[in-house]
């Protein structure tokens, strides 16, 4: 039995069916071009051979008649002696004069031992094997009884080599033209394939935040045959962009419309708080107040999420001091940490500068810190660390909360998903907002368990290969 995977077996069985356009064209056109060249060479070989043989036969007949004596008693005239080069290379005709009783009276090549042919006319005489070259012979009829006979011979080797040489001269341009034609075909199809690959790369880079049209200017050289496809795809991107924009506008408008009544309700509840009697009514009021705060938090996250899903071009890039930004984020969330009695620490370099959108980076770190503070139990701790790995600078947000089961790590980035059994306040949008903002800036966010074996979660943000100043340690 033979080994190998099904994919390998399929590939080996279908080598004659290439999937690329270039391979298919070469596979189908190469045999036709080669067959055409062979047919053209064969046709020329046959036609030129027939032409040359007919011409030489006429020359042999004329030469034979010119040597027939006019009178029976005339002696044959002396014939010039021809060597082998004249006969084989240049095609000189050998003349023989025979007497009526079959004696050789004169010849232009004594080395040629071809007897007088009994039949009058053209014939082919081979000395031995059928593969050896012979002589084409024309035996002229005697002018009368007792007259001499003339026989003219020509080397068959000359005729074969002459026709073959002329055919090779004709095939030589074809031998150059066929590879040039196939190379041109290969190059043109390859050039068109590169254009297709550029279009495919442009399509692969598109997502819901970059729906710009695929360029088709003169410098892009999009093949005319795929222009309708590119135009249709650009129209589809435009429609998708309008749909996403309408969705974002709806979310923003709805969130804005809800903020005012929610703020009014929160104010009314604060005014009502002193009038709520203690006991069960106080407990019901506390639950209502917590639900109101969650709703306000959800509305704020919906607004941030809709802003993160805006096109990337609307977010300007600038030099952002990551160290300062992290300190500011920690400071903004310290009231929540103090309220829940959570110790927050910051360990990092004096200065890390990256080219990015400050708003997006702030959204990434604010949501990660907010998430850590909400899920860390009271009296726990949260560490923010900025340092360098081999792949560049990273930021770790380490908490002492319950962590996330490994099978749910990927799902927590989905909108409105919350780990089952979670009791902390939240709407399930924080990590989704974090991922959207990170992707816009080309950052990678990774969730993992703590390396020290303690309970909790590490949210790591890879910033890339940025310069770090000498490290410092501070405590908030």
Tab-separated table of C-alpha atoms in Angstrom:
chain	number	residue	atom	x	y	z
A	1	UNK	CA	0.000	0.000	0.000
A	2	UNK	CA	1.106	3.520	-0.652
A	3	UNK	CA	1.054	6.198	2.021
A	4	UNK	CA	0.262	9.871	1.900
A	5	UNK	CA	-2.632	12.128	2.822
A	6	UNK	CA	-5.799	12.446	0.702
A	7	UNK	CA	-4.721	15.971	-0.247
A	8	UNK	CA	-1.397	14.663	-1.560
A	9	UNK	CA	-3.108	11.860	-3.458
A	10	UNK	CA	-5.541	14.320	-5.007
A	11	UNK	CA	-2.716	16.668	-5.969
A	12	UNK	CA	-0.686	13.868	-7.564
A	13	UNK	CA	-3.740	12.591	-9.440
A	14	UNK	CA	-4.627	16.010	-10.811
A	15	UNK	CA	-1.261	17.390	-11.849
A	16	UNK	CA	-2.666	17.647	-15.370
A	17	UNK	CA	-5.463	19.917	-14.116
A	18	UNK	CA	-3.721	23.023	-12.738
A	19	UNK	CA	-5.981	25.458	-10.954
A	20	UNK	CA	-4.042	28.576	-11.891
A	21	UNK	CA	-4.960	30.449	-15.072
A	22	UNK	CA	-1.300	30.612	-16.054
A	23	UNK	CA	-0.859	26.855	-15.679
A	24	UNK	CA	-4.007	26.089	-17.654
A	25	UNK	CA	-3.034	28.360	-20.539
A	26	UNK	CA	0.470	26.936	-20.718
A	27	UNK	CA	-0.819	23.367	-20.432
A	28	UNK	CA	-3.318	23.803	-23.273
A	29	UNK	CA	-1.352	26.095	-25.578
A	30	UNK	CA	2.068	24.423	-25.386
A	31	UNK	CA	0.995	21.188	-27.168
A	32	UNK	CA	-0.800	23.158	-29.877
A	33	UNK	CA	2.195	25.406	-30.471
A	34	UNK	CA	4.546	22.431	-30.618
A	35	UNK	CA	2.206	20.498	-32.929
A	36	UNK	CA	1.916	23.558	-35.148
A	37	UNK	CA	5.690	23.857	-35.349
A	38	UNK	CA	6.071	20.151	-36.196
A	39	UNK	CA	3.333	20.309	-38.847
A	40	UNK	CA	4.861	23.430	-40.371
A	41	UNK	CA	8.294	21.779	-40.470
A	42	UNK	CA	6.891	18.579	-41.949
A	43	UNK	CA	4.904	20.436	-44.592
A	44	UNK	CA	7.956	22.443	-45.633
A	45	UNK	CA	10.113	19.312	-45.675
A	46	UNK	CA	7.674	17.523	-47.979
A	47	UNK	CA	6.981	20.477	-50.282
A	48	UNK	CA	10.587	21.560	-50.608
A	49	UNK	CA	11.741	17.955	-51.131
A	50	UNK	CA	9.190	17.488	-53.910
A	51	UNK	CA	10.199	20.771	-55.507
A	52	UNK	CA	13.901	19.993	-55.372
A	53	UNK	CA	13.506	16.474	-56.718
A	54	UNK	CA	11.331	17.668	-59.606
A	55	UNK	CA	13.842	20.368	-60.485
A	56	UNK	CA	16.783	17.976	-60.350
A	57	UNK	CA	14.971	15.403	-62.462
A	58	UNK	CA	14.477	18.007	-65.159
A	59	UNK	CA	18.149	18.917	-64.934
A	60	UNK	CA	19.170	15.275	-65.256
A	61	UNK	CA	17.009	14.842	-68.353
A	62	UNK	CA	18.405	17.961	-69.971
A	63	UNK	CA	21.966	16.957	-69.183
A	64	UNK	CA	21.434	13.427	-70.500
A	65	UNK	CA	20.032	14.647	-73.804
A	66	UNK	CA	22.886	17.073	-74.203
A	67	UNK	CA	25.397	14.201	-74.154
A	68	UNK	CA	23.626	11.923	-76.655
A	69	UNK	CA	25.888	11.687	-79.805
A	70	UNK	CA	24.328	12.770	-83.072
A	71	UNK	CA	25.913	9.974	-85.154
A	72	UNK	CA	26.403	6.332	-84.409
A	73	UNK	CA	30.112	6.428	-85.110
A	74	UNK	CA	30.871	9.501	-82.998
A	75	UNK	CA	33.119	8.880	-80.059
A	76	UNK	CA	31.901	10.226	-76.697
A	77	UNK	CA	33.372	13.539	-75.663
A	78	UNK	CA	35.662	13.730	-72.676
A	79	UNK	CA	33.834	14.431	-69.380
A	80	UNK	CA	35.181	16.557	-66.501
A	81	UNK	CA	36.079	14.448	-63.477
A	82	UNK	CA	34.101	15.224	-60.289
A	83	UNK	CA	35.265	14.456	-56.772
A	84	UNK	CA	33.108	13.319	-53.862
A	85	UNK	CA	32.721	16.836	-52.413
A	86	UNK	CA	31.237	18.163	-55.658
A	87	UNK	CA	28.854	15.216	-55.897
A	88	UNK	CA	27.717	14.921	-52.242
A	89	UNK	CA	28.021	18.468	-50.964
A	90	UNK	CA	27.198	20.577	-53.992
A	91	UNK	CA	24.935	18.163	-55.847
A	92	UNK	CA	26.951	17.842	-59.057
A	93	UNK	CA	25.461	15.422	-61.574
A	94	UNK	CA	27.485	12.368	-62.673
A	95	UNK	CA	27.301	11.617	-66.407
A	96	UNK	CA	27.943	8.131	-67.803
A	97	UNK	CA	28.137	7.209	-71.506
A	98	UNK	CA	27.496	3.584	-72.347
A	99	UNK	CA	27.872	1.701	-75.620
A	100	UNK	CA	25.006	-0.181	-77.169
A	101	UNK	CA	26.449	-3.457	-75.926
A	102	UNK	CA	26.706	-2.202	-72.315
A	103	UNK	CA	30.309	-1.017	-72.058
A	104	UNK	CA	31.146	2.139	-70.088
A	105	UNK	CA	32.756	4.492	-72.521
A	106	UNK	CA	33.068	7.655	-70.414
A	107	UNK	CA	32.159	8.868	-66.919
A	108	UNK	CA	32.675	12.013	-64.835
A	109	UNK	CA	33.201	9.930	-61.659
A	110	UNK	CA	35.041	6.625	-62.043
A	111	UNK	CA	34.437	5.854	-58.339
A	112	UNK	CA	30.684	5.589	-58.823
A	113	UNK	CA	29.917	1.990	-59.757
A	114	UNK	CA	26.285	2.187	-60.840
A	115	UNK	CA	25.515	-0.106	-63.801
A	116	UNK	CA	23.443	0.897	-66.791
A	117	UNK	CA	19.781	0.610	-66.029
A	118	UNK	CA	17.809	-1.480	-68.475
A	119	UNK	CA	14.646	0.574	-68.031
A	120	UNK	CA	14.511	3.998	-69.566
A	121	UNK	CA	13.577	6.843	-67.209
A	122	UNK	CA	14.050	7.689	-63.557
A	123	UNK	CA	14.873	5.110	-60.896
A	124	UNK	CA	16.437	4.823	-57.448
A	125	UNK	CA	19.427	2.529	-57.034
A	126	UNK	CA	20.551	1.468	-53.549
A	127	UNK	CA	23.903	-0.246	-53.129
A	128	UNK	CA	22.988	-2.433	-50.178
A	129	UNK	CA	20.917	-1.771	-47.041
A	130	UNK	CA	17.763	0.259	-47.361
A	131	UNK	CA	19.175	2.671	-44.750
A	132	UNK	CA	22.200	3.524	-46.902
A	133	UNK	CA	22.124	6.429	-49.307
A	134	UNK	CA	21.715	5.465	-52.940
A	135	UNK	CA	21.648	7.185	-56.334
A	136	UNK	CA	18.856	8.728	-58.276
A	137	UNK	CA	19.355	7.635	-61.889
A	138	UNK	CA	17.961	8.830	-65.187
A	139	UNK	CA	18.674	6.506	-68.117
A	140	UNK	CA	18.073	8.171	-71.464
A	141	UNK	CA	16.843	6.160	-74.426
A	142	UNK	CA	19.301	5.668	-77.342
A	143	UNK	CA	18.843	7.971	-80.313
A	144	UNK	CA	18.604	4.907	-82.575
A	145	UNK	CA	19.780	1.347	-83.105
A	146	UNK	CA	23.408	0.904	-82.196
A	147	UNK	CA	23.618	4.382	-80.647
A	148	UNK	CA	25.296	5.156	-77.325
A	149	UNK	CA	23.185	5.556	-74.175
A	150	UNK	CA	23.624	8.288	-71.587
A	151	UNK	CA	22.917	7.833	-67.891
A	152	UNK	CA	22.866	10.686	-65.335
A	153	UNK	CA	23.222	10.099	-61.589
A	154	UNK	CA	22.735	12.274	-58.537
A	155	UNK	CA	23.596	11.505	-54.923
A	156	UNK	CA	20.519	10.821	-52.783
A	157	UNK	CA	22.561	11.968	-49.776
A	158	UNK	CA	22.794	15.459	-51.263
A	159	UNK	CA	19.048	15.629	-51.785
A	160	UNK	CA	18.257	14.437	-48.252
A	161	UNK	CA	20.771	16.736	-46.584
A	162	UNK	CA	19.703	19.700	-48.711
A	163	UNK	CA	16.028	19.298	-47.854
A	164	UNK	CA	16.789	18.618	-44.181
A	165	UNK	CA	19.114	21.634	-43.947
A	166	UNK	CA	16.571	23.969	-45.537
A	167	UNK	CA	13.883	22.635	-43.213
A	168	UNK	CA	16.080	23.292	-40.189
A	169	UNK	CA	16.636	26.845	-41.417
A	170	UNK	CA	12.863	27.297	-41.465
A	171	UNK	CA	12.393	25.655	-38.048
A	172	UNK	CA	15.139	27.703	-36.420
A	173	UNK	CA	13.001	30.898	-36.211
A	174	UNK	CA	10.132	28.752	-34.922
A	175	UNK	CA	12.422	27.245	-32.284
A	176	UNK	CA	13.134	30.765	-31.072
A	177	UNK	CA	9.568	31.979	-31.518
A	178	UNK	CA	7.876	29.173	-29.561
A	179	UNK	CA	9.763	29.766	-26.266
A	180	UNK	CA	9.407	33.519	-26.740
A	181	UNK	CA	5.671	33.100	-27.302
A	182	UNK	CA	5.259	30.863	-24.258
A	183	UNK	CA	7.384	33.173	-22.112
A	184	UNK	CA	5.352	36.183	-23.218
A	185	UNK	CA	2.165	34.309	-22.396
A	186	UNK	CA	3.585	33.322	-19.005
A	187	UNK	CA	4.694	36.899	-18.285
A	188	UNK	CA	1.421	38.536	-19.363
A	189	UNK	CA	-0.680	36.105	-17.342
A	190	UNK	CA	1.685	36.502	-14.387
A	191	UNK	CA	1.337	40.279	-14.600
A	192	UNK	CA	-2.450	39.968	-14.633
A	193	UNK	CA	-2.219	37.524	-11.719
A	194	UNK	CA	-0.194	40.046	-9.729
A	195	UNK	CA	-2.960	42.587	-10.304
A	196	UNK	CA	-5.489	40.053	-9.084
A	197	UNK	CA	-3.356	39.349	-6.020
A	198	UNK	CA	-3.168	43.080	-5.278
A	199	UNK	CA	-6.950	43.286	-5.476
A	200	UNK	CA	-7.234	40.195	-3.244
A	201	UNK	CA	-4.850	41.781	-0.721
A	202	UNK	CA	-6.911	44.957	-0.764
A	203	UNK	CA	-10.069	42.929	-0.130
A	204	UNK	CA	-8.395	40.945	2.666
A	205	UNK	CA	-7.501	44.184	4.473
A	206	UNK	CA	-11.106	45.374	4.535
A	207	UNK	CA	-13.224	45.019	7.660
A	208	UNK	CA	-16.178	46.826	9.198
A	209	UNK	CA	-13.898	49.757	10.101
A	210	UNK	CA	-12.137	50.166	6.752
A	211	UNK	CA	-14.646	50.036	3.940
A	212	UNK	CA	-12.882	52.326	1.491
A	213	UNK	CA	-13.090	51.581	-2.223
A	214	UNK	CA	-10.437	49.431	-3.885
A	215	UNK	CA	-8.218	51.765	-5.955
A	216	UNK	CA	-8.394	51.382	-9.741
A	217	UNK	CA	-6.231	54.253	-10.958
A	218	UNK	CA	-3.769	54.051	-13.892
A	219	UNK	CA	-0.952	53.100	-11.521
A	220	UNK	CA	-2.888	50.132	-10.149
A	221	UNK	CA	-3.250	48.489	-13.594
A	222	UNK	CA	-6.359	46.502	-12.798
A	223	UNK	CA	-7.069	44.212	-15.791
A	224	UNK	CA	-10.024	45.380	-17.816
A	225	UNK	CA	-11.695	41.988	-17.487
A	226	UNK	CA	-11.996	42.284	-13.681
A	227	UNK	CA	-12.940	45.977	-13.586
A	228	UNK	CA	-16.702	45.118	-13.399
A	229	UNK	CA	-15.979	42.795	-10.462
A	230	UNK	CA	-13.991	45.480	-8.640
A	231	UNK	CA	-16.685	48.089	-9.341
A	232	UNK	CA	-19.362	45.761	-7.985
A	233	UNK	CA	-17.289	45.032	-4.890
A	234	UNK	CA	-16.689	48.756	-4.319
A	235	UNK	CA	-20.444	49.330	-4.572
A	236	UNK	CA	-20.976	46.557	-2.013
A	237	UNK	CA	-18.403	48.150	0.313
A	238	UNK	CA	-20.163	51.484	-0.035
A	239	UNK	CA	-23.519	49.917	0.855
A	240	UNK	CA	-21.970	48.120	3.831
A	241	UNK	CA	-20.374	51.379	4.976
A	242	UNK	CA	-23.721	53.138	4.814
A	243	UNK	CA	-25.382	50.280	6.709
A	244	UNK	CA	-22.753	50.296	9.475
A	245	UNK	CA	-22.897	54.084	9.678
A	246	UNK	CA	-26.679	53.960	10.027
A	247	UNK	CA	-26.325	51.353	12.753
A	248	UNK	CA	-23.792	53.470	14.647
A	249	UNK	CA	-25.970	56.548	14.307
A	250	UNK	CA	-28.933	54.619	15.662
A	251	UNK	CA	-26.970	53.370	18.684
A	252	UNK	CA	-25.559	56.831	19.367
A	253	UNK	CA	-28.925	58.543	18.974
A	254	UNK	CA	-30.635	55.962	21.167
A	255	UNK	CA	-27.941	56.239	23.843
A	256	UNK	CA	-28.078	60.037	23.755
A	257	UNK	CA	-31.859	60.013	23.975
A	258	UNK	CA	-31.736	57.640	26.939
A	259	UNK	CA	-29.122	59.566	28.883
A	260	UNK	CA	-31.406	62.513	29.648
A	261	UNK	CA	-34.371	60.558	31.060
A	262	UNK	CA	-32.006	58.235	32.921
A	263	UNK	CA	-30.231	61.198	34.465
A	264	UNK	CA	-33.614	62.694	35.444
A	265	UNK	CA	-34.695	59.400	36.995
A	266	UNK	CA	-31.420	59.141	38.922
A	267	UNK	CA	-31.951	62.666	40.237
A	268	UNK	CA	-35.520	61.859	41.255
A	269	UNK	CA	-34.281	58.744	43.049
A	270	UNK	CA	-31.688	60.739	44.956
A	271	UNK	CA	-34.412	63.174	45.960
A	272	UNK	CA	-36.613	60.260	46.999
A	273	UNK	CA	-33.913	58.469	48.996
A	274	UNK	CA	-34.480	60.363	52.337
A	275	UNK	CA	-38.201	59.554	52.183
A	276	UNK	CA	-37.790	55.809	51.807
A	277	UNK	CA	-38.604	54.016	55.061
A	278	UNK	CA	-36.186	51.510	56.422
A	279	UNK	CA	-36.731	47.811	56.186
A	280	UNK	CA	-37.872	45.995	53.055
A	281	UNK	CA	-38.638	49.251	51.227
A	282	UNK	CA	-35.033	50.366	51.755
A	283	UNK	CA	-33.793	47.070	50.294
A	284	UNK	CA	-36.072	47.374	47.264
A	285	UNK	CA	-34.901	50.952	46.762
A	286	UNK	CA	-31.238	49.828	46.887
A	287	UNK	CA	-31.899	47.198	44.208
A	288	UNK	CA	-33.639	49.808	42.051
A	289	UNK	CA	-30.723	52.196	42.529
A	290	UNK	CA	-28.215	49.477	41.513
A	291	UNK	CA	-30.242	48.714	38.393
A	292	UNK	CA	-30.320	52.411	37.539
A	293	UNK	CA	-26.543	52.644	37.840
A	294	UNK	CA	-26.101	49.565	35.634
A	295	UNK	CA	-28.390	51.099	33.024
A	296	UNK	CA	-26.410	54.366	33.077
A	297	UNK	CA	-23.167	52.383	32.792
A	298	UNK	CA	-24.588	50.391	29.846
A	299	UNK	CA	-25.635	53.569	28.046
A	300	UNK	CA	-22.164	55.027	28.461
A	301	UNK	CA	-20.568	51.825	27.141
A	302	UNK	CA	-22.895	51.780	24.144
A	303	UNK	CA	-21.769	55.296	23.270
A	304	UNK	CA	-18.109	54.321	23.608
A	305	UNK	CA	-18.646	51.184	21.536
A	306	UNK	CA	-20.280	53.115	18.699
A	307	UNK	CA	-17.354	55.553	18.692
A	308	UNK	CA	-14.839	52.690	18.581
A	309	UNK	CA	-16.585	51.230	15.545
A	310	UNK	CA	-16.249	54.456	13.595
A	311	UNK	CA	-13.827	54.409	10.598
A	312	UNK	CA	-10.195	54.456	11.677
A	313	UNK	CA	-9.442	57.524	9.555
A	314	UNK	CA	-11.542	59.637	11.931
A	315	UNK	CA	-9.135	59.000	14.791
A	316	UNK	CA	-5.959	61.125	14.498
A	317	UNK	CA	-2.595	59.551	15.378
A	318	UNK	CA	-0.158	61.283	17.688
A	319	UNK	CA	2.771	60.541	20.000
A	320	UNK	CA	1.225	59.177	23.206
A	321	UNK	CA	3.095	58.831	26.486
A	322	UNK	CA	1.878	55.421	27.711
A	323	UNK	CA	3.307	55.895	31.200
A	324	UNK	CA	1.465	59.171	31.715
A	325	UNK	CA	-1.718	57.761	30.199
A	326	UNK	CA	-1.671	54.766	32.558
A	327	UNK	CA	-1.097	56.980	35.567
A	328	UNK	CA	-4.013	59.155	34.523
A	329	UNK	CA	-6.291	56.117	34.022
A	330	UNK	CA	-5.361	54.777	37.459
A	331	UNK	CA	-6.036	58.165	39.012
A	332	UNK	CA	-9.449	58.444	37.348
A	333	UNK	CA	-10.527	55.079	38.725
A	334	UNK	CA	-9.136	55.509	42.239
A	335	UNK	CA	-12.571	56.544	43.661
A	336	UNK	CA	-13.972	53.151	42.587
A	337	UNK	CA	-10.899	51.396	44.069
A	338	UNK	CA	-11.254	53.302	47.361
A	339	UNK	CA	-14.968	52.538	47.492
A	340	UNK	CA	-14.265	48.798	47.179
A	341	UNK	CA	-11.090	48.955	49.322
A	342	UNK	CA	-8.913	47.600	46.507
A	343	UNK	CA	-5.197	48.355	46.522
A	344	UNK	CA	-3.949	49.547	43.110
A	345	UNK	CA	-0.268	49.468	42.184
A	346	UNK	CA	1.602	50.796	39.167
A	347	UNK	CA	4.991	49.521	38.075
A	348	UNK	CA	6.511	50.870	34.900
A	349	UNK	CA	9.086	52.837	32.997
A	350	UNK	CA	9.570	56.568	33.180
A	351	UNK	CA	8.408	57.053	29.598
A	352	UNK	CA	7.087	54.950	26.708
A	353	UNK	CA	6.036	56.736	23.513
A	354	UNK	CA	3.851	55.156	20.813
A	355	UNK	CA	2.198	56.541	17.663
A	356	UNK	CA	-1.512	55.913	18.134
A	357	UNK	CA	-4.845	57.492	18.894
A	358	UNK	CA	-4.896	58.713	22.480
A	359	UNK	CA	-8.659	58.155	22.677
A	360	UNK	CA	-8.376	54.541	21.593
A	361	UNK	CA	-5.521	53.803	23.992
A	362	UNK	CA	-7.386	55.460	26.836
A	363	UNK	CA	-10.447	53.348	26.027
A	364	UNK	CA	-8.353	50.152	26.086
A	365	UNK	CA	-6.748	50.789	29.459
A	366	UNK	CA	-9.795	52.397	31.114
A	367	UNK	CA	-11.960	49.385	30.281
A	368	UNK	CA	-9.331	46.874	31.388
A	369	UNK	CA	-8.849	48.704	34.694
A	370	UNK	CA	-12.595	49.136	35.205
A	371	UNK	CA	-13.120	45.446	34.477
A	372	UNK	CA	-10.370	44.459	36.941
A	373	UNK	CA	-11.764	46.689	39.706
A	374	UNK	CA	-15.324	45.441	39.262
A	375	UNK	CA	-14.453	41.729	39.334
A	376	UNK	CA	-11.838	41.873	42.080
A	377	UNK	CA	-13.456	41.190	45.468
A	378	UNK	CA	-13.330	43.885	48.133
A	379	UNK	CA	-9.982	44.035	49.860
A	380	UNK	CA	-8.175	42.596	46.810
A	381	UNK	CA	-5.468	44.163	44.665
A	382	UNK	CA	-4.899	45.260	41.059
A	383	UNK	CA	-1.445	45.725	39.543
A	384	UNK	CA	-0.644	47.724	36.385
A	385	UNK	CA	2.759	46.825	34.957
A	386	UNK	CA	4.617	48.305	32.013
A	387	UNK	CA	7.757	46.486	30.855
A	388	UNK	CA	9.546	44.978	27.859
A	389	UNK	CA	9.504	41.488	26.363
A	390	UNK	CA	11.314	40.161	23.300
A	391	UNK	CA	8.410	41.217	21.075
A	392	UNK	CA	8.345	44.744	22.516
A	393	UNK	CA	6.664	46.765	25.237
A	394	UNK	CA	3.626	45.304	26.997
A	395	UNK	CA	1.122	46.436	29.622
A	396	UNK	CA	-0.262	43.925	32.134
A	397	UNK	CA	-3.359	44.571	34.232
A	398	UNK	CA	-3.268	41.913	36.969
A	399	UNK	CA	-6.204	41.414	39.339
A	400	UNK	CA	-6.988	39.013	42.184
A	401	UNK	CA	-10.501	38.186	41.041
A	402	UNK	CA	-12.067	34.818	40.170
A	403	UNK	CA	-10.453	34.694	36.708
A	404	UNK	CA	-11.993	33.277	33.540
A	405	UNK	CA	-12.331	29.569	32.663
A	406	UNK	CA	-9.970	28.729	29.754
A	407	UNK	CA	-12.827	27.575	27.518
A	408	UNK	CA	-14.516	30.999	27.842
A	409	UNK	CA	-11.467	33.232	27.262
A	410	UNK	CA	-12.346	33.850	23.599
A	411	UNK	CA	-16.049	34.369	24.253
A	412	UNK	CA	-15.641	37.135	26.833
A	413	UNK	CA	-14.771	39.510	23.968
A	414	UNK	CA	-18.250	39.039	22.496
A	415	UNK	CA	-20.802	41.752	23.101
A	416	UNK	CA	-23.061	41.326	26.127
A	417	UNK	CA	-21.416	38.032	27.102
A	418	UNK	CA	-20.783	37.524	30.783
A	419	UNK	CA	-19.217	34.551	32.515
A	420	UNK	CA	-22.004	32.427	34.075
A	421	UNK	CA	-22.275	32.903	37.825
A	422	UNK	CA	-20.791	36.420	37.789
A	423	UNK	CA	-22.262	38.661	40.484
A	424	UNK	CA	-20.336	41.854	39.745
A	425	UNK	CA	-22.059	44.786	38.071
A	426	UNK	CA	-21.487	45.031	34.330
A	427	UNK	CA	-23.083	44.822	30.917
A	428	UNK	CA	-20.671	42.541	29.028
A	429	UNK	CA	-19.452	45.322	26.732
A	430	UNK	CA	-16.175	46.364	28.378
A	431	UNK	CA	-13.905	43.761	26.780
A	432	UNK	CA	-15.691	44.113	23.451
A	433	UNK	CA	-14.913	47.836	23.499
A	434	UNK	CA	-11.324	47.046	24.490
A	435	UNK	CA	-10.829	44.680	21.571
A	436	UNK	CA	-12.381	47.095	19.058
A	437	UNK	CA	-10.140	49.944	20.181
A	438	UNK	CA	-7.041	47.709	20.229
A	439	UNK	CA	-7.680	46.399	16.720
A	440	UNK	CA	-8.042	49.921	15.398
A	441	UNK	CA	-4.529	50.699	16.625
A	442	UNK	CA	-2.980	47.375	15.590
A	443	UNK	CA	-2.587	46.192	19.192
A	444	UNK	CA	-3.143	42.702	20.550
A	445	UNK	CA	-4.979	41.977	23.802
A	446	UNK	CA	-4.464	38.642	25.522
A	447	UNK	CA	-6.181	37.227	28.607
A	448	UNK	CA	-4.325	34.613	30.653
A	449	UNK	CA	-4.095	33.149	34.128
A	450	UNK	CA	-1.597	34.559	36.603
A	451	UNK	CA	1.902	33.103	36.487
A	452	UNK	CA	2.298	33.002	40.286
A	453	UNK	CA	-0.494	30.446	40.737
A	454	UNK	CA	-2.771	32.851	42.611
A	455	UNK	CA	-6.386	33.385	41.635
A	456	UNK	CA	-6.961	36.190	39.210
A	457	UNK	CA	-6.556	37.289	35.605
A	458	UNK	CA	-3.785	38.953	33.568
A	459	UNK	CA	-4.939	41.213	30.725
A	460	UNK	CA	-1.878	41.838	28.538
A	461	UNK	CA	-1.681	44.513	25.822
A	462	UNK	CA	1.178	44.200	23.328
A	463	UNK	CA	2.348	47.670	22.321
A	464	UNK	CA	5.086	46.605	19.886
A	465	UNK	CA	8.816	47.366	19.762
A	466	UNK	CA	8.888	50.762	21.419
A	467	UNK	CA	11.733	52.287	23.401
A	468	UNK	CA	11.606	52.032	27.183
A	469	UNK	CA	13.479	54.405	29.484
A	470	UNK	CA	15.113	53.165	32.685
A	471	UNK	CA	12.462	51.555	34.899
A	472	UNK	CA	10.959	52.988	38.018
A	473	UNK	CA	8.529	51.668	40.624
A	474	UNK	CA	5.726	53.655	42.153
A	475	UNK	CA	2.798	52.851	44.372
A	476	UNK	CA	-0.633	54.454	44.120
